[in-house]
PDB file of C-alpha atoms in Angstrom:
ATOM      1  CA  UNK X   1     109.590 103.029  92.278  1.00  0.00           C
ATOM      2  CA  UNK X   2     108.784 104.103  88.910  1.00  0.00           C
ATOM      3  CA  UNK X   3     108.734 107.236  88.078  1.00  0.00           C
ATOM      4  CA  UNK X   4     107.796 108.880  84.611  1.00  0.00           C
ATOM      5  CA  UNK X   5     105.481 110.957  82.919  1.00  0.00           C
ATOM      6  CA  UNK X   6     101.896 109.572  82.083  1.00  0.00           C
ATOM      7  CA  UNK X   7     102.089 107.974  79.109  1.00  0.00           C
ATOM      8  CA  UNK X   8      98.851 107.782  76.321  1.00  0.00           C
ATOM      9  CA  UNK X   9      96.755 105.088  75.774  1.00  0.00           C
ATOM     10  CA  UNK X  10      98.591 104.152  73.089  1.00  0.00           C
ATOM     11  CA  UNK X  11     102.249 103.648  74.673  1.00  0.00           C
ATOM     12  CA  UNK X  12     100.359 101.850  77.700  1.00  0.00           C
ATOM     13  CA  UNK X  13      99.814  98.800  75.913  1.00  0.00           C
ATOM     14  CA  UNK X  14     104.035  98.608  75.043  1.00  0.00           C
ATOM     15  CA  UNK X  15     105.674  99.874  78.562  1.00  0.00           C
ATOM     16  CA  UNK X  16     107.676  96.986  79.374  1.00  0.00           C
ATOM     17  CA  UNK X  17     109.879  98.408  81.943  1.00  0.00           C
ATOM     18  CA  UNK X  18     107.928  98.091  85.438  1.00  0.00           C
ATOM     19  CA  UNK X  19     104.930  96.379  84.567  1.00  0.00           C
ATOM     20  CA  UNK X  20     104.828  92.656  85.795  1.00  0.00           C
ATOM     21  CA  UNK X  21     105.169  91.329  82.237  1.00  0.00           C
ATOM     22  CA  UNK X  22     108.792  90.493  82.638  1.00  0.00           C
ATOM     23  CA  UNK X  23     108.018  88.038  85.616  1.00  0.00           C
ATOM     24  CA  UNK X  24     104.584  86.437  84.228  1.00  0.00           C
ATOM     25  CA  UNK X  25     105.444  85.867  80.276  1.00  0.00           C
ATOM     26  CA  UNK X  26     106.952  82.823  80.416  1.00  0.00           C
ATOM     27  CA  UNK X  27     103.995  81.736  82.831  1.00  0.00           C
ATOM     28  CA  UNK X  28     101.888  83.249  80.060  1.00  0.00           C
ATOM     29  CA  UNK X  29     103.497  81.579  77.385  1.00  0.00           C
ATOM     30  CA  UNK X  30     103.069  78.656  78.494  1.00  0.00           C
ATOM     31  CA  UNK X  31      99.437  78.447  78.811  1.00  0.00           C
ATOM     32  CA  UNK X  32      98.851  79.865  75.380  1.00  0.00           C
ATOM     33  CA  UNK X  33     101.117  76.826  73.664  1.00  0.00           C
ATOM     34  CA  UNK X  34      98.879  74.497  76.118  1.00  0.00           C
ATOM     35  CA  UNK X  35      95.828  75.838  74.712  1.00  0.00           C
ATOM     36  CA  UNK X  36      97.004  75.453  71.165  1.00  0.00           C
ATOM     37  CA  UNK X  37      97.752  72.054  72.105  1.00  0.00           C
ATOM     38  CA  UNK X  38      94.868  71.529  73.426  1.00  0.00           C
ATOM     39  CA  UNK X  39      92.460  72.716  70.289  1.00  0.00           C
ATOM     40  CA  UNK X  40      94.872  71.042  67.932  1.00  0.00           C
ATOM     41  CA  UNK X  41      94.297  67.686  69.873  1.00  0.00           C
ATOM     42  CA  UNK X  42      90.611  68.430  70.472  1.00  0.00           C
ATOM     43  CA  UNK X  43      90.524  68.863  66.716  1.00  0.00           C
ATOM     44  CA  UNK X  44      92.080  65.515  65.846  1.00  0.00           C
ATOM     45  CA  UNK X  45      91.134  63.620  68.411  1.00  0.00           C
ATOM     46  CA  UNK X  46      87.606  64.623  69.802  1.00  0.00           C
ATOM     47  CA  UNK X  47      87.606  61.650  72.301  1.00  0.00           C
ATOM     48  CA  UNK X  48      91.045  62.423  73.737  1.00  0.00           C
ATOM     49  CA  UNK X  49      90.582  65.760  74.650  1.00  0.00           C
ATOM     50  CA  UNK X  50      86.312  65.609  75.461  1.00  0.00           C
ATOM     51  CA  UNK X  51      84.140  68.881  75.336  1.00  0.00           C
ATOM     52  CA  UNK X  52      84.126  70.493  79.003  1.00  0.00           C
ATOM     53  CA  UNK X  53      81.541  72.762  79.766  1.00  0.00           C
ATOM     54  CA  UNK X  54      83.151  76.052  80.129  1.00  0.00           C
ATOM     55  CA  UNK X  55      80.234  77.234  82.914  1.00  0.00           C
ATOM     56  CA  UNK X  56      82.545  76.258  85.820  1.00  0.00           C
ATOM     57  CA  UNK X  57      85.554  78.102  85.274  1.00  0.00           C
ATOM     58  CA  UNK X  58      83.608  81.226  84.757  1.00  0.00           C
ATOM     59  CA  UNK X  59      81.985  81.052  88.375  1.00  0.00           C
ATOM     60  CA  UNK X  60      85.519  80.121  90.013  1.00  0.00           C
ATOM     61  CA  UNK X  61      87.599  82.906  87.523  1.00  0.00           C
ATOM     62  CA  UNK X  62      84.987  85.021  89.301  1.00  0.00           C
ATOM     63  CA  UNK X  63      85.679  83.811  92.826  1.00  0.00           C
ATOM     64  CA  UNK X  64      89.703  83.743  92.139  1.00  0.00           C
ATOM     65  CA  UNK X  65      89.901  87.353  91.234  1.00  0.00           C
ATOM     66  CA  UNK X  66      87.763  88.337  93.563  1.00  0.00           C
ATOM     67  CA  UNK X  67      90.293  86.904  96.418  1.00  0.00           C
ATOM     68  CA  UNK X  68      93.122  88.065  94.521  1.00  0.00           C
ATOM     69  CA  UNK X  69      91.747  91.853  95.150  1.00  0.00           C
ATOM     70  CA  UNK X  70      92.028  90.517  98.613  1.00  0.00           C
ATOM     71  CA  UNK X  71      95.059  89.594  98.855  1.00  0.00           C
ATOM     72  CA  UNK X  72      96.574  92.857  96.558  1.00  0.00           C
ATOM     73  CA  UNK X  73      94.754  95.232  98.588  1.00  0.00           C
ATOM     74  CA  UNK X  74      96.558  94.039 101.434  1.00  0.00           C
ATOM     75  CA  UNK X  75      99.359  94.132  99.484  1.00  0.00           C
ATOM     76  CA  UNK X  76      98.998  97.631  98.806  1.00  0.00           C
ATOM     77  CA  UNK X  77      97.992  98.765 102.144  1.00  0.00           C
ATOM     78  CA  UNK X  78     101.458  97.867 103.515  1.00  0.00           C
ATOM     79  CA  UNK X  79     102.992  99.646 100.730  1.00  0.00           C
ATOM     80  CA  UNK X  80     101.262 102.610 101.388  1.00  0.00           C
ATOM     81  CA  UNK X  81     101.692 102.421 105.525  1.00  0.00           C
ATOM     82  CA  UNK X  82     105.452 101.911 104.719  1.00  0.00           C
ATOM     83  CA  UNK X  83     105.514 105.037 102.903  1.00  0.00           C
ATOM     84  CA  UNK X  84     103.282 107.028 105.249  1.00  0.00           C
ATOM     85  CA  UNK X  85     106.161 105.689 107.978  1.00  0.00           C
ATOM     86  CA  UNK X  86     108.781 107.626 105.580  1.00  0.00           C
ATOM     87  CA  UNK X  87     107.042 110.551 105.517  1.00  0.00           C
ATOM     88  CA  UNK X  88     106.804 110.556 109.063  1.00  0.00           C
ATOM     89  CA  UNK X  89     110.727 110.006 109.104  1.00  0.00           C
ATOM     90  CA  UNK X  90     111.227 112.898 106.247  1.00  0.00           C
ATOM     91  CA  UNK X  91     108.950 115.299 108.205  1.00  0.00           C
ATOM     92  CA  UNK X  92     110.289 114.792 111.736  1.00  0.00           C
ATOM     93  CA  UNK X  93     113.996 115.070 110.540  1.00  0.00           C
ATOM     94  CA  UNK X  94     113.134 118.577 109.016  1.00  0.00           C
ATOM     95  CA  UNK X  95     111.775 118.887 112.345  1.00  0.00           C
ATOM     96  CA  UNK X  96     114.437 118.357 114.321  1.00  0.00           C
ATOM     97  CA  UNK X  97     116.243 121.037 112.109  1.00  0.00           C
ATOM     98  CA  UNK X  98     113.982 123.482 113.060  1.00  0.00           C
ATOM     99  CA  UNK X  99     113.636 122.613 116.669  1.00  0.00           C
ATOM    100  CA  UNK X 100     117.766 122.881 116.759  1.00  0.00           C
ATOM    101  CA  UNK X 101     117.535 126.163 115.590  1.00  0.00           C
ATOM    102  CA  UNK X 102     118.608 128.092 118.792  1.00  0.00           C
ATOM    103  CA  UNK X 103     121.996 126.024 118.878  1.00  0.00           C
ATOM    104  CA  UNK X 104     122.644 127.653 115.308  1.00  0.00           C
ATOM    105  CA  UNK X 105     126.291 128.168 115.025  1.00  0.00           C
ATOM    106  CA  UNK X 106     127.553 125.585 117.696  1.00  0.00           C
ATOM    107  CA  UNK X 107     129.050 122.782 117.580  1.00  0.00           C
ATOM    108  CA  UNK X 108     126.488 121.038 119.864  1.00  0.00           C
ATOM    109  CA  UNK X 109     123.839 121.698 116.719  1.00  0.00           C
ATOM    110  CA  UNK X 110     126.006 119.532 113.898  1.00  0.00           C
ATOM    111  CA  UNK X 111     126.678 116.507 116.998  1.00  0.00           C
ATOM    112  CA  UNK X 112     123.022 116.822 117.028  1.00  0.00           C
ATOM    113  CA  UNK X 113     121.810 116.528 113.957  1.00  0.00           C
ATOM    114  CA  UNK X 114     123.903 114.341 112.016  1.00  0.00           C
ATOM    115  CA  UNK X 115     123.308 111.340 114.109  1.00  0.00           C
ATOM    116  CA  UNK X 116     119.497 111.661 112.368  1.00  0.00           C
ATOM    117  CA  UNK X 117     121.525 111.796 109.163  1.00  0.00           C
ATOM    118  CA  UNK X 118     122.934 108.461 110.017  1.00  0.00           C
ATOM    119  CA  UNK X 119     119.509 107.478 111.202  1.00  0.00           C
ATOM    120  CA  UNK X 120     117.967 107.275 107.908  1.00  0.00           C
ATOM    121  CA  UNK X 121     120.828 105.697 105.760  1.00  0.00           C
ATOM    122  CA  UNK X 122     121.103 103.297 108.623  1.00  0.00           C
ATOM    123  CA  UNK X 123     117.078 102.333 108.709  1.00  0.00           C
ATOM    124  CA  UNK X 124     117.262 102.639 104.842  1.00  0.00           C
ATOM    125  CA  UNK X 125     119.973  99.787 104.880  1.00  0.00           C
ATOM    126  CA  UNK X 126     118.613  97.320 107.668  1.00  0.00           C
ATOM    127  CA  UNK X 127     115.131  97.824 105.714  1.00  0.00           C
ATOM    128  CA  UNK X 128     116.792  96.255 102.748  1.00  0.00           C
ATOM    129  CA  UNK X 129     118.997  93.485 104.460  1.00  0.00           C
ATOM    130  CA  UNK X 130     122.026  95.628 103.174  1.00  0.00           C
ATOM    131  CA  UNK X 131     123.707  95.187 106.547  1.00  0.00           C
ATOM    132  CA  UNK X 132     125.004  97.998 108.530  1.00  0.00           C
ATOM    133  CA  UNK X 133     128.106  98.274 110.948  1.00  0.00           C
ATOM    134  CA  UNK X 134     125.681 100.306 113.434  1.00  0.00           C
ATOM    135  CA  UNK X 135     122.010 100.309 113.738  1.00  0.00           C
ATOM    136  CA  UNK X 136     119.850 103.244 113.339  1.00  0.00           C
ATOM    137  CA  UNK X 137     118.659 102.569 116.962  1.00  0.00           C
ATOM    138  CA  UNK X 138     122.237 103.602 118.346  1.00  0.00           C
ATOM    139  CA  UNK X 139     121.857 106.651 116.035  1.00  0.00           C
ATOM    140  CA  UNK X 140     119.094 107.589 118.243  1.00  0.00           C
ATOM    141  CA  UNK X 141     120.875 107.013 121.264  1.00  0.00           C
ATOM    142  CA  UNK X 142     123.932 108.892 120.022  1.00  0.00           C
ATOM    143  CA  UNK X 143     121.216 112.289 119.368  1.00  0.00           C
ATOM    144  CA  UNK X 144     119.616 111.216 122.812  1.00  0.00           C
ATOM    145  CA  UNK X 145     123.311 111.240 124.081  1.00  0.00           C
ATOM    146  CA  UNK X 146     124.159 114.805 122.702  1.00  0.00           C
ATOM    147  CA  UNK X 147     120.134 115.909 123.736  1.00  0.00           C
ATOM    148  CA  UNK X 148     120.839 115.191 127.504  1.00  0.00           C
ATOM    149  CA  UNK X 149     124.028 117.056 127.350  1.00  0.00           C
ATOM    150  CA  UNK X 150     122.507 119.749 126.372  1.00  0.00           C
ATOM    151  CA  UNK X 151     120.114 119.833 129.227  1.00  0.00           C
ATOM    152  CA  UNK X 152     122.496 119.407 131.891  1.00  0.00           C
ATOM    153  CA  UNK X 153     124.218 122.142 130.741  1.00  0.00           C
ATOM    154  CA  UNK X 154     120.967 124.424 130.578  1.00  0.00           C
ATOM    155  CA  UNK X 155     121.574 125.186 127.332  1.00  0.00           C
ATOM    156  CA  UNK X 156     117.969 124.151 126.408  1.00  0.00           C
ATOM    157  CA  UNK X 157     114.803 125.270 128.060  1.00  0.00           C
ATOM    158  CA  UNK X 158     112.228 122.165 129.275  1.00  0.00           C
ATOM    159  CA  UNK X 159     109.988 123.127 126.078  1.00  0.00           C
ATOM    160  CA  UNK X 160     112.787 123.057 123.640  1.00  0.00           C
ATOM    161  CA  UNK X 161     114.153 120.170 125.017  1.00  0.00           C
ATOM    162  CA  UNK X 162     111.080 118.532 125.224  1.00  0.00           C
ATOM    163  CA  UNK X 163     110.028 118.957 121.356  1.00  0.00           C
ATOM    164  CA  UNK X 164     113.241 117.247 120.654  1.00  0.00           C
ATOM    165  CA  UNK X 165     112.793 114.088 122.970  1.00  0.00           C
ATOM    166  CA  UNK X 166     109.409 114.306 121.073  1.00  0.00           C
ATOM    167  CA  UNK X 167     110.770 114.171 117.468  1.00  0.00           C
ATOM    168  CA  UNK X 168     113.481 111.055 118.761  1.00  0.00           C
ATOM    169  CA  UNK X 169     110.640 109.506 119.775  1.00  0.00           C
ATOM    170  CA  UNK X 170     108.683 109.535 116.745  1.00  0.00           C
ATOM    171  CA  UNK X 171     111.598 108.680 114.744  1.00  0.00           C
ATOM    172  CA  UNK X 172     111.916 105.597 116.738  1.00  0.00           C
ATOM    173  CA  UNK X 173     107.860 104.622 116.580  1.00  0.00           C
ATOM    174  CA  UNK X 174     108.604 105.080 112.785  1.00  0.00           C
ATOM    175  CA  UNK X 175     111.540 102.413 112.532  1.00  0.00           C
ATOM    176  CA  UNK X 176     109.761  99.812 114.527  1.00  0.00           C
ATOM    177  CA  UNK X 177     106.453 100.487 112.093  1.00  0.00           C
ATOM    178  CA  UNK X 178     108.570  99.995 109.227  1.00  0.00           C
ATOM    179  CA  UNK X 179     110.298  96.774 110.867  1.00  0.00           C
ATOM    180  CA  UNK X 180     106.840  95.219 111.911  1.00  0.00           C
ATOM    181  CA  UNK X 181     106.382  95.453 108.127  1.00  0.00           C
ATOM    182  CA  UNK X 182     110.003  94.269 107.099  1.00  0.00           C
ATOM    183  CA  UNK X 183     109.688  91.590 109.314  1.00  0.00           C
ATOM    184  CA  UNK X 184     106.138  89.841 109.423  1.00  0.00           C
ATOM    185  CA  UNK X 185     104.731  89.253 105.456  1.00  0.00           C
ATOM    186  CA  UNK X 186     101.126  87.892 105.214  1.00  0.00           C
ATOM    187  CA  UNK X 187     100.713  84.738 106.023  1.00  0.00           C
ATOM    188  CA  UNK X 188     102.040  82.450 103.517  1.00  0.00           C
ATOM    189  CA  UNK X 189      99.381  79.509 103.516  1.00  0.00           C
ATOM    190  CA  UNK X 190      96.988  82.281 102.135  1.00  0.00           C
ATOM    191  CA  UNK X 191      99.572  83.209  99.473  1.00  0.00           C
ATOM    192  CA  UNK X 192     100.359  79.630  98.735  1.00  0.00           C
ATOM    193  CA  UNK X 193      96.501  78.730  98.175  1.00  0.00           C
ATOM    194  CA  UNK X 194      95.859  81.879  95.978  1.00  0.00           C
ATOM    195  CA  UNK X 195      99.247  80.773  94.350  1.00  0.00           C
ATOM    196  CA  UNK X 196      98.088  77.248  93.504  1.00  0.00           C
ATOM    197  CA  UNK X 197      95.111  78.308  92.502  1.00  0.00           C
ATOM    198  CA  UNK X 198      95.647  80.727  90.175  1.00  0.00           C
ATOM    199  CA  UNK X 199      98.497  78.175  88.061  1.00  0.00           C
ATOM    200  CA  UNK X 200      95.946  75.535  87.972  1.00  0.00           C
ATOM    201  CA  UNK X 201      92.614  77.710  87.040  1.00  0.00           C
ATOM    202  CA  UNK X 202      95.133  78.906  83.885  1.00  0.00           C
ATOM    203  CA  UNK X 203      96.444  75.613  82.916  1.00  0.00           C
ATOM    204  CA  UNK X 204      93.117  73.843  83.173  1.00  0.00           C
ATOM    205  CA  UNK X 205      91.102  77.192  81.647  1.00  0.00           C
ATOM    206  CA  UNK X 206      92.107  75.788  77.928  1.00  0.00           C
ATOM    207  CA  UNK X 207      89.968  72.467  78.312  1.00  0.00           C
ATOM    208  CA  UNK X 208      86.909  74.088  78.517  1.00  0.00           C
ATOM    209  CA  UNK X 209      87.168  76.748  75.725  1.00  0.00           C
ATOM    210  CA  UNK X 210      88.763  74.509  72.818  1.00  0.00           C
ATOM    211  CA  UNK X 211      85.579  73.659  71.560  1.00  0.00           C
ATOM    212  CA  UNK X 212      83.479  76.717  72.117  1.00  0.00           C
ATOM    213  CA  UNK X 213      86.277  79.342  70.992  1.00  0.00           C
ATOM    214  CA  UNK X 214      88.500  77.280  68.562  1.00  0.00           C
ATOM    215  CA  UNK X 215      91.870  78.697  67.642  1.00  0.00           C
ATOM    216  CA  UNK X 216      90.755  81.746  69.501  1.00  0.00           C
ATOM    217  CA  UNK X 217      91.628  79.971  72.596  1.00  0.00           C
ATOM    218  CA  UNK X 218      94.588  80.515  72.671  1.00  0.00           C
ATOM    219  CA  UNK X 219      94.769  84.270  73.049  1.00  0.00           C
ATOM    220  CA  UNK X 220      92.078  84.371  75.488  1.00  0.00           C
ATOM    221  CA  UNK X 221      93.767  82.144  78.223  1.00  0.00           C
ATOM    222  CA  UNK X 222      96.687  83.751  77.469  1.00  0.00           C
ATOM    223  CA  UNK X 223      94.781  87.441  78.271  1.00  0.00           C
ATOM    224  CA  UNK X 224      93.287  85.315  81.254  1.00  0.00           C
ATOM    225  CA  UNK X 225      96.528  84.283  82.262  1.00  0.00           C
ATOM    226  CA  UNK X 226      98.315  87.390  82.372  1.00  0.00           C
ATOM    227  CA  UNK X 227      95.725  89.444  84.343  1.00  0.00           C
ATOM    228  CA  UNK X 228      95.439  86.242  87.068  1.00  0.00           C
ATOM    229  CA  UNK X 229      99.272  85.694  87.179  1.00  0.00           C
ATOM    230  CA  UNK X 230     100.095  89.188  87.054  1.00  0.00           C
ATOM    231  CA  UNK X 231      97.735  90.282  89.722  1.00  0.00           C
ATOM    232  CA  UNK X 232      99.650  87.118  91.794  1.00  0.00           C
ATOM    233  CA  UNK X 233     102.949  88.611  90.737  1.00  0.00           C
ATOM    234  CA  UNK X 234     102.582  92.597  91.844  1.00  0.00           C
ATOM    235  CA  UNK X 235     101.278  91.517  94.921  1.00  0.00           C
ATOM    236  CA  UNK X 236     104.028  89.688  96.358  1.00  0.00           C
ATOM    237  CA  UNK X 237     106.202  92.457  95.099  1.00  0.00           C
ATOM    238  CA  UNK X 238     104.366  95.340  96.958  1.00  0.00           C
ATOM    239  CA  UNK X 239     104.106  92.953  99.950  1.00  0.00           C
ATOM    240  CA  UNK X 240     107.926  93.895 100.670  1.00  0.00           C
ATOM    241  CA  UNK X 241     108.232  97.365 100.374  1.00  0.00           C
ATOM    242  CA  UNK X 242     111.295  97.945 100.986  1.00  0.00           C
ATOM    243  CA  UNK X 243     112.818  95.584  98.701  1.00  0.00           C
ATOM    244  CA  UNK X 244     114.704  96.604  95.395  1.00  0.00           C
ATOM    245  CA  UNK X 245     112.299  95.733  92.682  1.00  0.00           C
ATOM    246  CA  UNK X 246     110.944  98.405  90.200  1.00  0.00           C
ATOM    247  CA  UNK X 247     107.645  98.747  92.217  1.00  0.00           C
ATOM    248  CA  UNK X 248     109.045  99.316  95.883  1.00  0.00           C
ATOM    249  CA  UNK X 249     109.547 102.598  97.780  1.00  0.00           C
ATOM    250  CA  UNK X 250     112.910 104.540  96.741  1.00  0.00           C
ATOM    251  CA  UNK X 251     113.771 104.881 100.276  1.00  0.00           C
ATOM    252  CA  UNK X 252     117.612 105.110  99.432  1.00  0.00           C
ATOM    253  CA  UNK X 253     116.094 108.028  97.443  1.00  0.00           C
ATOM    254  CA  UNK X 254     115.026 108.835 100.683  1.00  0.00           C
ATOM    255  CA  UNK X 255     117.278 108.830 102.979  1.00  0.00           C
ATOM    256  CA  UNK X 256     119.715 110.835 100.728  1.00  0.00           C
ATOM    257  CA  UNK X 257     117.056 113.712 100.591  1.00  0.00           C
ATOM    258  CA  UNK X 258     117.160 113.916 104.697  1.00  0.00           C
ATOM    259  CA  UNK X 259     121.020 113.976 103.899  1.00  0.00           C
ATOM    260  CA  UNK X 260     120.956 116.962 101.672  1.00  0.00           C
ATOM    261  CA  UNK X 261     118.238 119.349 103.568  1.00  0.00           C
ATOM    262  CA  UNK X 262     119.952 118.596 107.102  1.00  0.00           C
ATOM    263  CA  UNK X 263     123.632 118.899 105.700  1.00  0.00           C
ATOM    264  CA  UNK X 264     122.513 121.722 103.189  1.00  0.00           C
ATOM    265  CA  UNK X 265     120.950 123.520 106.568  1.00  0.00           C
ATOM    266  CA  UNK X 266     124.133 123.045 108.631  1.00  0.00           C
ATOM    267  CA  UNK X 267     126.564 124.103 105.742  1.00  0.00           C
ATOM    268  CA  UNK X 268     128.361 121.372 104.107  1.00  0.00           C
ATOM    269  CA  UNK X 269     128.743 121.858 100.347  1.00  0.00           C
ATOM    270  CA  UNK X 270     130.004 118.360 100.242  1.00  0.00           C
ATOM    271  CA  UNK X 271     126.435 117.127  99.418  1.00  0.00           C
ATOM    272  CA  UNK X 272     125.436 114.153  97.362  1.00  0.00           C
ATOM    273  CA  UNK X 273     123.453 114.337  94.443  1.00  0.00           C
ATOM    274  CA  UNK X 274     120.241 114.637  93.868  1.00  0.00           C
ATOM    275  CA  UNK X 275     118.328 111.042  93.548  1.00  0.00           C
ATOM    276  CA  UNK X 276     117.265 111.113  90.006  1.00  0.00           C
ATOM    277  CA  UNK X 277     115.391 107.813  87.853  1.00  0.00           C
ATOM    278  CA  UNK X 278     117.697 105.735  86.470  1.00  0.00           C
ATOM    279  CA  UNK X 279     115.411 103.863  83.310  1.00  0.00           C
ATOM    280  CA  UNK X 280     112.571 105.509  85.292  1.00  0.00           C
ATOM    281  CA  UNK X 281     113.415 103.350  88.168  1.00  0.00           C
ATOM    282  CA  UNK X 282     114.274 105.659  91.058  1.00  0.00           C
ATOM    283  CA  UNK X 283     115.487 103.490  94.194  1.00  0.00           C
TER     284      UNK X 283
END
């Protein structure tokens, strides 16, 4: 995710480094020498490359865009649900801490805790595809292990014990929310068809300004270009969340930052650092 201070108005038009310019310019490129091309042959040869009236690809830019919004906003709604599932994660870990209070100073506290530790490096990694020896799901069990334990030995009261089962639970509604996402991307004949769509609006776009707009053609399908293909672009990189591109969640960020408040809480000075942006990509 990037993180950095606001820039000016100014600097916004010359941020490279997270914006989707990287992926679309050669895309972009491309249609602006076509549409030099294209006015340099229209210019020669007026019966190779006809006059085309330029009133159609207003009414279907307008259309195109319009289902690109679609298809970002839902996009952006499974960033945003993926990050709400974090929070949910972040919150009920400090939770846990809290609830494990009353085993302060035992043993039983630390077997309890760190298995949520392991929990969110472990979801963090099978998020990504990273692999993991264990699953978070057994880091669950391994808390749900040490949890029952606990209550056989009436060191917990029903209540107490009860809140807990309550924050394992929501931990585990959190993972499979986050794995529904992982695991089932929109469907891909409506990405292909906005995909299509949007290359051939751009490469065609040129033939029906040439005439009207001259050598100023080229910069405006190359303006055209870059909003359509760049809109295309971001949203198939906020569609997976929890990937590792400049614009997905930081939840290795994440997970160490459960690491350091429940370890910090129980003790350990052995504590990683701090996430911090690297190029004001923080991951």
């Amino acid at each position: 995710m990037i993180v950095r201070e606001k820039p000016n108005a100014l600097r916004l038009f010359f941020i490279i480094r997270g914006s989707v310019l990287r992926v679309v310019w050669p895309q972009v490129l491309g249609v602006g020498l076509l549409s030099a091309a294209v006015v340099l042959l229209h210019r020669l040869s007026p019966g190779l490359v006809p006059d085309v009236n330029s009133a159609p690809f207003a009414l279907i830019g307008i259309a195109l865009s319009i289902f690109l919004s679609f298809r970002n906003n839902a996009s952006y709604d499974r960033w945003w649900e993926a990050r709400r599932l974090w929070g949910q994660i972040i919150q009920t870990a400090r939770d846990i801490l809290r609830q494990s209070v009353m085993l302060e100073g035992a043993p039983e506290r630390r077997a309890l805790v760190l298995p949520v530790v392991a929990f969110a490096h472990r979801a963090e990694r099978q998020l990504r595809g990273l692999g993991v020896e264990a699953s978070a799901d057994a880091a669950l069990l391994e808390a749900a292990r040490v949890l029952a334990g606990l209550e056989r030995a009436g060191r917990l009261s029903v209540p107490e014990a009860m809140a807990l089962h309550d924050s394992l639970l929501r931990l585990s509604q959190a993972l499979v929310g986050c794995e529904r996402l992982a695991n089932t991307p929109l469907p891909f004949a409506y990405t292909l068809l906005l995909h299509r769509t949007a290359y051939l609006f751009c490469f065609v776009l040129p033939f029906g300004f040439a005439d009207v707009l001259g050598w100023l053609t080229p910069l405006l399908t190359a303006l055209v270009s870059y909003t359509f293909f760049g809109l295309d672009a971001l949203g198939e990189e906020l569609e997976e969340p929890f990937g590792l591109q400049a614009n997905d969640l930081p939840i290795g960020a994440y997970a160490t930052g459960v690491e350091i408040t429940l370890r910090g809480a129980l003790g350990d000075t052995d504590l990683p650092a701090a996430p911090v942006p690297v190029a004001y990509v923080l991951r």
